[in-house]
mmCIF file of C-alpha atoms and ligand atoms in Angstrom:
data_model
loop_
_atom_site.group_PDB
_atom_site.id
_atom_site.type_symbol
_atom_site.label_atom_id
_atom_site.label_comp_id
_atom_site.label_asym_id
_atom_site.label_seq_id
_atom_site.Cartn_x
_atom_site.Cartn_y
_atom_site.Cartn_z
ATOM 1 C CA MET A 1 -27.452 1.015 -40.112
ATOM 2 C CA SER A 2 -25.034 0.288 -37.545
ATOM 3 C CA LEU A 3 -25.495 -2.763 -34.575
ATOM 4 C CA LEU A 4 -25.973 -0.020 -31.805
ATOM 5 C CA GLU A 5 -27.669 2.846 -33.931
ATOM 6 C CA ASN A 6 -29.084 5.772 -31.400
ATOM 7 C CA LYS A 7 -28.663 3.344 -28.343
ATOM 8 C CA VAL A 8 -26.729 4.785 -24.653
ATOM 9 C CA ALA A 9 -24.464 2.285 -23.649
ATOM 10 C CA PHE A 10 -22.364 1.938 -20.333
ATOM 11 C CA VAL A 11 -18.544 0.434 -19.931
ATOM 12 C CA SER A 12 -16.679 0.268 -16.370
ATOM 13 C CA GLY A 13 -12.871 0.266 -16.321
ATOM 14 C CA GLY A 14 -13.057 0.871 -20.119
ATOM 15 C CA GLY A 15 -9.736 3.331 -19.698
ATOM 16 C CA SER A 16 -7.752 -0.687 -20.226
ATOM 17 C CA GLY A 17 -7.873 -3.987 -21.631
ATOM 18 C CA ILE A 18 -10.616 -5.749 -23.399
ATOM 19 C CA GLY A 19 -12.694 -2.571 -21.249
ATOM 20 C CA ARG A 20 -11.901 -0.599 -23.536
ATOM 21 C CA ALA A 21 -12.086 -2.447 -26.939
ATOM 22 C CA VAL A 22 -15.297 -3.052 -25.420
ATOM 23 C CA ALA A 23 -16.341 0.740 -25.816
ATOM 24 C CA GLU A 24 -14.508 1.372 -28.774
ATOM 25 C CA ALA A 25 -16.264 -1.182 -30.510
ATOM 26 C CA TYR A 26 -19.867 0.038 -29.145
ATOM 27 C CA ALA A 27 -19.059 3.387 -30.237
ATOM 28 C CA ARG A 28 -17.593 1.809 -33.911
ATOM 29 C CA GLU A 29 -21.770 0.512 -33.779
ATOM 30 C CA GLY A 30 -23.063 3.599 -33.339
ATOM 31 C CA ALA A 31 -24.151 3.546 -29.299
ATOM 32 C CA LYS A 32 -23.059 6.535 -27.336
ATOM 33 C CA VAL A 33 -20.921 5.491 -24.839
ATOM 34 C CA VAL A 34 -20.623 6.326 -21.240
ATOM 35 C CA ILE A 35 -16.810 5.086 -20.365
ATOM 36 C CA SER A 36 -16.341 5.267 -16.048
ATOM 37 C CA ASP A 37 -13.172 4.335 -15.315
ATOM 38 C CA ILE A 38 -11.063 4.669 -11.574
ATOM 39 C CA ASN A 39 -7.734 5.951 -12.961
ATOM 40 C CA VAL A 40 -8.771 8.842 -14.570
ATOM 41 C CA GLU A 41 -6.106 9.574 -17.665
ATOM 42 C CA HIS A 42 -7.002 5.935 -19.288
ATOM 43 C CA GLY A 43 -10.179 6.636 -19.508
ATOM 44 C CA GLU A 44 -9.738 9.951 -20.986
ATOM 45 C CA GLU A 45 -7.639 8.297 -23.318
ATOM 46 C CA THR A 46 -10.230 5.597 -24.452
ATOM 47 C CA VAL A 47 -13.189 8.448 -25.156
ATOM 48 C CA LYS A 48 -9.958 10.267 -27.203
ATOM 49 C CA VAL A 49 -9.032 7.452 -28.888
ATOM 50 C CA ILE A 50 -13.261 6.865 -29.695
ATOM 51 C CA LYS A 51 -13.690 10.608 -30.492
ATOM 52 C CA ASP A 52 -10.663 10.989 -32.700
ATOM 53 C CA SER A 53 -12.846 8.328 -35.642
ATOM 54 C CA GLY A 54 -15.173 10.191 -35.621
ATOM 55 C CA GLY A 55 -17.374 8.822 -32.274
ATOM 56 C CA GLU A 56 -19.666 9.557 -29.302
ATOM 57 C CA ALA A 57 -18.213 9.399 -26.125
ATOM 58 C CA PHE A 58 -18.153 10.478 -22.395
ATOM 59 C CA PHE A 59 -15.823 9.965 -19.320
ATOM 60 C CA VAL A 60 -16.860 9.615 -15.323
ATOM 61 C CA LYS A 61 -14.756 8.911 -13.729
ATOM 62 C CA GLY A 62 -16.681 6.116 -10.809
ATOM 63 C CA ASP A 63 -14.816 3.468 -8.270
ATOM 64 C CA SER A 64 -16.952 0.622 -9.031
ATOM 65 C CA SER A 65 -17.066 -1.651 -6.822
ATOM 66 C CA SER A 66 -18.569 1.395 -4.302
ATOM 67 C CA ALA A 67 -22.682 1.089 -4.497
ATOM 68 C CA SER A 68 -23.013 5.134 -4.253
ATOM 69 C CA ASP A 69 -20.379 5.713 -7.060
ATOM 70 C CA ASN A 70 -22.700 2.906 -9.610
ATOM 71 C CA LYS A 71 -25.859 4.484 -8.995
ATOM 72 C CA ARG A 72 -24.245 7.990 -9.817
ATOM 73 C CA MET A 73 -22.296 6.802 -12.393
ATOM 74 C CA VAL A 74 -26.813 5.362 -14.190
ATOM 75 C CA GLU A 75 -27.267 9.244 -12.764
ATOM 76 C CA VAL A 76 -24.564 10.849 -15.045
ATOM 77 C CA THR A 77 -25.265 8.820 -18.057
ATOM 78 C CA VAL A 78 -28.791 9.411 -17.968
ATOM 79 C CA SER A 79 -28.007 13.184 -16.842
ATOM 80 C CA LYS A 80 -25.745 13.173 -20.385
ATOM 81 C CA TYR A 81 -27.305 11.225 -22.434
ATOM 82 C CA GLY A 82 -31.048 10.844 -21.908
ATOM 83 C CA ARG A 83 -30.761 6.973 -21.699
ATOM 84 C CA LEU A 84 -29.335 3.645 -20.715
ATOM 85 C CA ASP A 85 -29.582 0.383 -23.302
ATOM 86 C CA ILE A 86 -26.471 -1.149 -22.462
ATOM 87 C CA ALA A 87 -24.412 -1.955 -20.310
ATOM 88 C CA CYS A 88 -20.920 -4.775 -19.933
ATOM 89 C CA ASN A 89 -19.646 -4.319 -16.415
ATOM 90 C CA ASN A 90 -15.949 -5.063 -17.051
ATOM 91 C CA ALA A 91 -14.191 -3.161 -14.356
ATOM 92 C CA GLY A 92 -12.049 -6.254 -12.610
ATOM 93 C CA MET A 93 -8.772 -7.403 -10.848
ATOM 94 C CA GLY A 94 -7.024 -10.760 -10.372
ATOM 95 C CA GLY A 95 -6.295 -10.262 -6.587
ATOM 96 C CA PRO A 96 -2.453 -12.249 -4.910
ATOM 97 C CA ALA A 97 -1.632 -15.783 -5.461
ATOM 98 C CA LYS A 98 -1.743 -17.736 -2.438
ATOM 99 C CA PRO A 99 -3.409 -20.708 -1.966
ATOM 100 C CA THR A 100 -6.918 -20.809 -0.385
ATOM 101 C CA GLY A 101 -5.345 -21.518 3.852
ATOM 102 C CA GLU A 102 -3.091 -18.554 2.696
ATOM 103 C CA TYR A 103 -5.327 -15.749 1.372
ATOM 104 C CA GLU A 104 -5.471 -13.247 4.282
ATOM 105 C CA PRO A 105 -9.335 -12.151 4.901
ATOM 106 C CA ASP A 106 -8.089 -8.347 3.571
ATOM 107 C CA ALA A 107 -7.301 -9.655 0.293
ATOM 108 C CA TRP A 108 -10.419 -11.217 -0.508
ATOM 109 C CA ASP A 109 -12.566 -8.445 1.076
ATOM 110 C CA ARG A 110 -10.987 -6.452 -2.093
ATOM 111 C CA VAL A 111 -11.079 -8.927 -4.741
ATOM 112 C CA ILE A 112 -14.803 -9.872 -4.499
ATOM 113 C CA ALA A 113 -16.211 -5.824 -3.404
ATOM 114 C CA LEU A 114 -15.026 -5.198 -6.571
ATOM 115 C CA ASN A 115 -15.688 -8.224 -9.165
ATOM 116 C CA LEU A 116 -18.764 -9.717 -7.152
ATOM 117 C CA SER A 117 -20.545 -6.927 -5.280
ATOM 118 C CA GLY A 118 -19.120 -4.244 -7.583
ATOM 119 C CA VAL A 119 -21.212 -6.460 -10.679
ATOM 120 C CA PHE A 120 -24.502 -6.505 -8.060
ATOM 121 C CA TYR A 121 -24.307 -3.246 -7.355
ATOM 122 C CA ALA A 122 -23.661 -2.175 -11.014
ATOM 123 C CA CYS A 123 -26.735 -4.165 -11.765
ATOM 124 C CA ARG A 124 -29.115 -2.937 -9.521
ATOM 125 C CA TYR A 125 -29.134 0.563 -10.460
ATOM 126 C CA GLN A 126 -28.584 -0.281 -14.474
ATOM 127 C CA LEU A 127 -31.829 -2.495 -13.802
ATOM 128 C CA GLU A 128 -34.193 0.489 -12.386
ATOM 129 C CA GLN A 129 -33.373 2.792 -15.644
ATOM 130 C CA MET A 130 -33.741 0.523 -18.236
ATOM 131 C CA GLU A 131 -37.150 -0.556 -16.275
ATOM 132 C CA LYS A 132 -37.476 2.986 -17.229
ATOM 133 C CA ASN A 133 -36.417 2.660 -20.835
ATOM 134 C CA GLY A 134 -38.353 -0.332 -21.187
ATOM 135 C CA GLY A 135 -35.797 -2.114 -21.827
ATOM 136 C CA GLY A 136 -31.694 -2.849 -22.012
ATOM 137 C CA SER A 137 -29.335 -5.425 -22.955
ATOM 138 C CA ILE A 138 -26.368 -6.339 -19.548
ATOM 139 C CA VAL A 139 -22.941 -7.766 -20.185
ATOM 140 C CA ASN A 140 -20.867 -8.766 -17.177
ATOM 141 C CA ILE A 141 -17.342 -9.681 -17.502
ATOM 142 C CA ALA A 142 -16.742 -13.267 -15.395
ATOM 143 C CA SER A 143 -13.948 -15.142 -16.421
ATOM 144 C CA ILE A 144 -13.296 -18.506 -17.754
ATOM 145 C CA HIS A 145 -12.564 -19.072 -14.118
ATOM 146 C CA GLY A 146 -16.479 -18.851 -13.450
ATOM 147 C CA GLN A 147 -16.789 -22.462 -14.630
ATOM 148 C CA VAL A 148 -13.299 -23.553 -13.091
ATOM 149 C CA ALA A 149 -10.593 -23.005 -10.574
ATOM 150 C CA ALA A 150 -8.080 -20.627 -11.071
ATOM 151 C CA PRO A 151 -5.343 -22.402 -8.582
ATOM 152 C CA LEU A 152 -4.087 -19.648 -6.271
ATOM 153 C CA SER A 153 -6.590 -17.141 -6.714
ATOM 154 C CA PRO A 154 -9.490 -18.464 -4.734
ATOM 155 C CA ALA A 155 -11.123 -14.808 -4.588
ATOM 156 C CA TYR A 156 -10.842 -14.227 -8.458
ATOM 157 C CA THR A 157 -12.676 -18.191 -9.005
ATOM 158 C CA ALA A 158 -15.268 -17.594 -6.758
ATOM 159 C CA SER A 159 -16.384 -13.843 -6.980
ATOM 160 C CA LYS A 160 -16.508 -14.827 -11.481
ATOM 161 C CA HIS A 161 -18.207 -18.156 -10.260
ATOM 162 C CA GLY A 162 -20.718 -15.337 -8.276
ATOM 163 C CA VAL A 163 -21.231 -12.854 -11.131
ATOM 164 C CA VAL A 164 -22.504 -16.302 -13.441
ATOM 165 C CA GLY A 165 -25.064 -16.827 -11.419
ATOM 166 C CA LEU A 166 -26.172 -12.781 -10.409
ATOM 167 C CA THR A 167 -25.930 -12.930 -14.031
ATOM 168 C CA LYS A 168 -28.852 -16.026 -14.584
ATOM 169 C CA ASN A 169 -31.401 -14.671 -11.434
ATOM 170 C CA ILE A 170 -31.525 -11.135 -13.466
ATOM 171 C CA ALA A 171 -31.959 -13.034 -16.735
ATOM 172 C CA ALA A 172 -34.885 -14.990 -15.238
ATOM 173 C CA GLU A 173 -35.973 -11.871 -12.793
ATOM 174 C CA TYR A 174 -36.372 -9.217 -16.018
ATOM 175 C CA ALA A 175 -36.610 -11.152 -18.965
ATOM 176 C CA GLN A 176 -40.179 -10.682 -18.897
ATOM 177 C CA LYS A 177 -39.454 -6.450 -19.037
ATOM 178 C CA ASN A 178 -37.496 -7.100 -22.180
ATOM 179 C CA ILE A 179 -34.107 -6.747 -20.463
ATOM 180 C CA ARG A 180 -31.208 -9.121 -21.422
ATOM 181 C CA CYS A 181 -28.378 -10.089 -18.909
ATOM 182 C CA ASN A 182 -25.407 -12.450 -19.880
ATOM 183 C CA ALA A 183 -22.242 -13.528 -19.012
ATOM 184 C CA VAL A 184 -18.971 -13.191 -21.004
ATOM 185 C CA GLY A 185 -15.444 -15.932 -19.592
ATOM 186 C CA PRO A 186 -12.499 -15.038 -21.598
ATOM 187 C CA GLY A 187 -9.775 -16.916 -21.588
ATOM 188 C CA TYR A 188 -6.190 -15.562 -21.189
ATOM 189 C CA ILE A 189 -5.658 -12.498 -22.773
ATOM 190 C CA GLU A 190 -3.556 -9.827 -23.859
ATOM 191 C CA ALA A 191 -4.277 -7.536 -21.357
ATOM 192 C CA ALA A 192 -2.761 -5.994 -18.567
ATOM 193 C CA LEU A 193 -4.367 -7.078 -15.528
ATOM 194 C CA LEU A 194 -1.889 -10.586 -17.252
ATOM 195 C CA LYS A 195 0.479 -8.378 -18.099
ATOM 196 C CA ASP A 196 0.837 -7.236 -14.980
ATOM 197 C CA ASN A 197 0.778 -10.042 -13.028
ATOM 198 C CA LEU A 198 2.871 -12.802 -14.646
ATOM 199 C CA ASN A 199 6.001 -13.024 -16.439
ATOM 200 C CA ASN A 200 6.424 -13.933 -20.763
ATOM 201 C CA ASP A 201 7.364 -17.437 -20.092
ATOM 202 C CA ALA A 202 4.750 -18.072 -18.180
ATOM 203 C CA MET A 203 2.189 -16.410 -20.636
ATOM 204 C CA ASN A 204 3.978 -18.870 -23.089
ATOM 205 C CA ALA A 205 3.241 -21.164 -20.758
ATOM 206 C CA ILE A 206 -0.519 -20.334 -20.276
ATOM 207 C CA ALA A 207 -1.106 -19.696 -24.725
ATOM 208 C CA SER A 208 -0.092 -23.261 -24.781
ATOM 209 C CA LYS A 209 -2.512 -24.574 -22.189
ATOM 210 C CA ALA A 210 -5.478 -23.498 -24.896
ATOM 211 C CA PRO A 211 -5.523 -25.749 -28.225
ATOM 212 C CA MET A 212 -5.111 -22.461 -30.414
ATOM 213 C CA ASN A 213 -1.899 -22.769 -28.399
ATOM 214 C CA ARG A 214 -2.186 -18.403 -27.920
ATOM 215 C CA LEU A 215 -4.258 -16.152 -25.487
ATOM 216 C CA GLY A 216 -6.714 -14.204 -27.060
ATOM 217 C CA THR A 217 -7.216 -10.513 -27.608
ATOM 218 C CA ALA A 218 -9.195 -8.038 -26.052
ATOM 219 C CA GLU A 219 -11.021 -7.235 -29.739
ATOM 220 C CA GLU A 220 -12.076 -11.016 -29.838
ATOM 221 C CA ILE A 221 -13.545 -10.391 -26.300
ATOM 222 C CA ALA A 222 -15.141 -6.738 -27.591
ATOM 223 C CA GLU A 223 -16.706 -8.393 -30.650
ATOM 224 C CA LEU A 224 -18.677 -11.332 -28.293
ATOM 225 C CA VAL A 225 -19.733 -8.355 -26.094
ATOM 226 C CA THR A 226 -21.117 -6.893 -29.094
ATOM 227 C CA PHE A 227 -23.227 -9.109 -30.613
ATOM 228 C CA LEU A 228 -24.382 -9.643 -27.036
ATOM 229 C CA SER A 229 -25.155 -5.662 -26.403
ATOM 230 C CA SER A 230 -26.864 -6.212 -29.942
ATOM 231 C CA GLU A 231 -30.312 -7.214 -31.199
ATOM 232 C CA LYS A 232 -28.544 -9.490 -32.912
ATOM 233 C CA SER A 233 -29.177 -11.862 -29.549
ATOM 234 C CA SER A 234 -32.490 -11.054 -29.193
ATOM 235 C CA PHE A 235 -33.517 -14.735 -27.890
ATOM 236 C CA THR A 236 -30.079 -14.964 -25.610
ATOM 237 C CA THR A 237 -30.624 -14.572 -22.212
ATOM 238 C CA GLY A 238 -29.320 -15.895 -18.771
ATOM 239 C CA SER A 239 -25.653 -16.873 -21.092
ATOM 240 C CA TYR A 240 -22.756 -17.116 -20.046
ATOM 241 C CA ILE A 241 -20.295 -17.064 -22.992
ATOM 242 C CA ILE A 242 -16.755 -17.886 -23.094
ATOM 243 C CA ALA A 243 -13.893 -17.238 -25.585
ATOM 244 C CA ASP A 244 -10.704 -19.082 -24.108
ATOM 245 C CA GLY A 245 -9.348 -20.602 -27.319
ATOM 246 C CA GLY A 246 -10.497 -24.097 -26.313
ATOM 247 C CA TYR A 247 -8.916 -23.517 -23.079
ATOM 248 C CA THR A 248 -11.719 -24.966 -21.472
ATOM 249 C CA ALA A 249 -12.714 -27.371 -23.947
ATOM 250 C CA VAL A 250 -9.584 -29.872 -22.371
HETATM 251 N N1 LIG B 1 -6.520 -10.676 -19.082
HETATM 252 C C1 LIG B 1 -7.388 -11.733 -18.767
HETATM 253 O O1 LIG B 1 -6.987 -12.331 -19.634
HETATM 254 C C2 LIG B 1 -9.071 -11.807 -18.481
HETATM 255 C C3 LIG B 1 -9.459 -12.942 -18.241
HETATM 256 C C4 LIG B 1 -10.786 -13.525 -18.305
HETATM 257 C C5 LIG B 1 -11.621 -12.392 -17.331
HETATM 258 N N2 LIG B 1 -11.047 -11.299 -17.673
HETATM 259 C C6 LIG B 1 -12.203 -10.216 -16.626
HETATM 260 O O2 LIG B 1 -11.785 -9.052 -17.280
HETATM 261 C C7 LIG B 1 -12.042 -7.642 -16.710
HETATM 262 C C8 LIG B 1 -11.119 -6.079 -17.579
HETATM 263 O O3 LIG B 1 -9.218 -6.960 -17.388
HETATM 264 P P1 LIG B 1 -8.532 -6.435 -18.860
HETATM 265 O O4 LIG B 1 -7.879 -7.692 -18.897
HETATM 266 O O5 LIG B 1 -8.835 -6.097 -19.633
HETATM 267 O O6 LIG B 1 -7.958 -6.052 -16.674
HETATM 268 P P2 LIG B 1 -6.621 -4.522 -17.213
HETATM 269 O O7 LIG B 1 -6.337 -4.538 -15.667
HETATM 270 O O8 LIG B 1 -6.799 -4.105 -18.895
HETATM 271 O O9 LIG B 1 -8.246 -3.789 -17.059
HETATM 272 C C9 LIG B 1 -8.977 -2.971 -15.749
HETATM 273 C C10 LIG B 1 -9.271 -1.337 -15.925
HETATM 274 O O10 LIG B 1 -10.595 -1.999 -14.509
HETATM 275 C C11 LIG B 1 -10.191 -0.561 -14.018
HETATM 276 N N3 LIG B 1 -10.301 -0.383 -12.710
HETATM 277 C C12 LIG B 1 -9.485 -1.420 -11.573
HETATM 278 N N4 LIG B 1 -10.287 -1.146 -10.431
HETATM 279 C C13 LIG B 1 -11.312 -0.705 -10.120
HETATM 280 C C14 LIG B 1 -12.132 -0.171 -9.603
HETATM 281 N N5 LIG B 1 -12.712 -0.302 -8.611
HETATM 282 N N6 LIG B 1 -12.856 0.553 -10.123
HETATM 283 C C15 LIG B 1 -13.394 0.989 -11.499
HETATM 284 N N7 LIG B 1 -12.200 0.683 -12.162
HETATM 285 C C16 LIG B 1 -11.273 -0.333 -12.015
HETATM 286 C C17 LIG B 1 -8.663 -0.249 -14.257
HETATM 287 O O11 LIG B 1 -8.228 0.526 -14.011
HETATM 288 C C18 LIG B 1 -8.535 -0.585 -15.675
HETATM 289 O O12 LIG B 1 -8.595 0.314 -16.558
HETATM 290 C C19 LIG B 1 -11.651 -8.296 -16.032
HETATM 291 O O13 LIG B 1 -13.496 -8.576 -15.066
HETATM 292 C C20 LIG B 1 -10.987 -8.995 -15.359
HETATM 293 O O14 LIG B 1 -11.668 -9.676 -14.653
HETATM 294 C C21 LIG B 1 -9.542 -10.654 -17.830
#
């Protein structure tokens, strides 16, 4: 039997990068997957990739920084597949590169709205539904910058530290209700968020900071997320697990 057989899973930001890899991994393991993204074309593309390989998936457009959209995304999931067992709250953005003393308050608000408030809104409504189901597993995508600084990205660092704290709170509050909540901290991954913001030299320089001397892949993060979403990790909650090629070890 596959790891996520008969489970209903939700992934935000599933149109690209880590979110798409997680959605594909969930589907491969037998889950019915609801994919949300603000980008309709990319989200629908992920659904097509999954369906073409025999999986079950459905797209719902949503802005993860909106509380009402997060509420609606849970409602759509339940009306389509009847329940919600697994959620990967992945949608996120980097924001501009500026030192804290020059960082525009508007940019701060946008990054926090998606990366931190968005994860709270998602969990808020997912938890309500998972309680009705009798359990569930949430995996929030943080970053290594949930633990160490990302100089010139103060809002990103603050948002990801916040996600780690929120994850621990949820784990403590819902452990008795059969709901687990964990955070994953990817190191530098070859995905749009990085490619759009850095040139090749900068990407190589970052890769060389990790003992493995390479960037990670979205699929490597998806494997960890799938493990944390499944019963294989049944005693793991409130954890923040880093996958970074050793970047934060040195
Ligand atoms: N790529 C990396 O190196 C890296 C490292 C650590 C953590 N992360 C985290 O992983 C997550 C995914 O990153 P990625 O690299 O796959 O990025 P990506 O840009 O490839 O994908 C992000 C997806 O989120 C969607 N999105 C953006 N704003 C949205 C919104 N308001 N509502 C709904 N969807 C929205 C985008 O359309 C896109 O499909 C983010 O939370 C990011 O912070 C990435």
